[in-house]
CSV table of C-alpha atoms in Angstrom, one decimal:
chain,number,residue,atom,x,y,z
A,1,MET,CA,-28.7,-4.2,-31.0
A,2,THR,CA,-25.7,-1.9,-31.3
A,3,SER,CA,-25.2,0.6,-28.3
A,4,LEU,CA,-23.3,3.9,-29.0
A,5,SER,CA,-21.0,5.8,-26.7
A,6,ALA,CA,-21.8,9.5,-26.5
A,7,ALA,CA,-18.7,10.2,-28.8
A,8,GLN,CA,-19.9,7.7,-31.1
A,9,LEU,CA,-23.4,9.4,-31.2
A,10,ASP,CA,-22.1,12.7,-31.9
A,11,GLN,CA,-19.9,11.4,-34.6
A,12,ALA,CA,-23.0,9.5,-36.4
A,13,LYS,CA,-25.0,12.9,-36.0
A,14,LEU,CA,-22.2,14.7,-38.2
A,15,ASP,CA,-21.0,11.8,-40.6
A,16,PRO,CA,-23.5,8.5,-39.9
A,17,ALA,CA,-21.4,6.7,-42.6
A,18,SER,CA,-18.5,6.6,-40.5
A,19,VAL,CA,-20.3,5.0,-37.5
A,20,PHE,CA,-23.2,3.0,-39.6
A,21,ARG,CA,-22.2,0.6,-42.5
A,22,ALA,CA,-25.8,1.0,-44.1
A,23,PRO,CA,-28.9,3.2,-42.9
A,24,GLU,CA,-30.9,0.0,-42.1
A,25,ASP,CA,-28.1,-0.5,-39.2
A,26,VAL,CA,-29.3,2.8,-37.6
A,27,LEU,CA,-32.9,1.4,-37.2
A,28,SER,CA,-31.5,-1.5,-35.3
A,29,ALA,CA,-29.3,0.5,-33.0
A,30,ASN,CA,-30.3,1.1,-29.2
A,31,LEU,CA,-31.0,4.6,-29.5
A,32,PRO,CA,-34.1,6.8,-29.3
A,33,ASP,CA,-36.2,7.3,-32.4
A,34,ASP,CA,-35.3,11.3,-32.2
A,35,ASP,CA,-31.8,10.2,-32.6
A,36,LYS,CA,-32.3,7.8,-35.3
A,37,LYS,CA,-34.3,10.3,-37.3
A,38,THR,CA,-31.4,13.0,-36.6
A,39,ILE,CA,-28.7,10.6,-37.8
A,40,LEU,CA,-31.0,9.5,-41.2
A,41,LEU,CA,-31.8,13.0,-41.9
A,42,ARG,CA,-28.4,13.9,-41.8
A,43,TRP,CA,-27.6,10.8,-43.9
A,44,GLU,CA,-30.3,11.9,-46.4
A,45,ALA,CA,-28.6,15.4,-47.0
A,46,ASP,CA,-25.4,13.7,-47.4
A,47,ALA,CA,-26.6,11.3,-50.4
A,48,GLU,CA,-28.5,14.0,-51.9
A,49,ALA,CA,-25.1,16.3,-51.9
A,50,LEU,CA,-23.4,13.2,-53.2
A,51,MET,CA,-26.1,13.1,-56.2
A,52,ARG,CA,-25.6,16.4,-57.0
A,53,ALA,CA,-21.7,16.0,-57.1
A,54,THR,CA,-22.2,12.8,-59.1
A,55,GLU,CA,-24.6,14.7,-61.6
A,56,GLU,CA,-21.8,17.6,-61.9
A,57,GLY,CA,-19.3,14.6,-63.0
A,58,MET,CA,-17.9,14.3,-59.6
A,59,PRO,CA,-17.3,10.2,-58.9
A,60,PRO,CA,-18.4,8.9,-55.4
A,61,ASP,CA,-15.5,8.0,-53.0
A,62,ASP,CA,-17.8,4.9,-51.9
A,63,ASN,CA,-18.2,2.0,-54.4
A,64,ARG,CA,-20.4,0.3,-52.0
A,65,ARG,CA,-23.7,2.1,-53.0
A,66,GLY,CA,-24.5,4.4,-55.8
A,67,PRO,CA,-25.9,7.7,-54.5
A,68,GLY,CA,-29.3,7.1,-55.8
A,69,GLU,CA,-29.4,3.8,-54.2
A,70,LEU,CA,-28.4,5.1,-50.8
A,71,LEU,CA,-30.6,7.8,-51.1
A,72,ARG,CA,-33.6,5.3,-51.3
A,73,ALA,CA,-32.3,3.4,-48.4
A,74,VAL,CA,-32.2,6.1,-46.1
A,75,GLN,CA,-35.6,7.1,-47.0
A,76,ALA,CA,-36.8,3.9,-46.8
A,77,ALA,CA,-35.3,3.7,-43.3
A,78,LEU,CA,-37.1,7.2,-42.4
A,79,GLY,CA,-40.2,5.8,-43.7
A,80,SER,CA,-40.1,2.8,-41.0
A,81,LEU,CA,-39.4,5.2,-38.3
A,82,GLY,CA,-42.5,7.4,-39.4
A,83,ALA,CA,-40.7,10.3,-40.5
């Protein structure tokens, strides 16, 4: 399990991808479920914004996952939390 410092937790709540490699990693972090949900909801909003940008012709910066695949992974992680 991953433990985060207070600064890392704050950063994860603002930019989850800067702290976690994948939404699934949030689930294994040593955090309360409320913090995990907050982080995943932020990641979901970021993925939705990336999808809109991609649909408007702007390529994503990250080639690890397409925006649709990332959004599905975030939603699956949220589902695992019962969100």
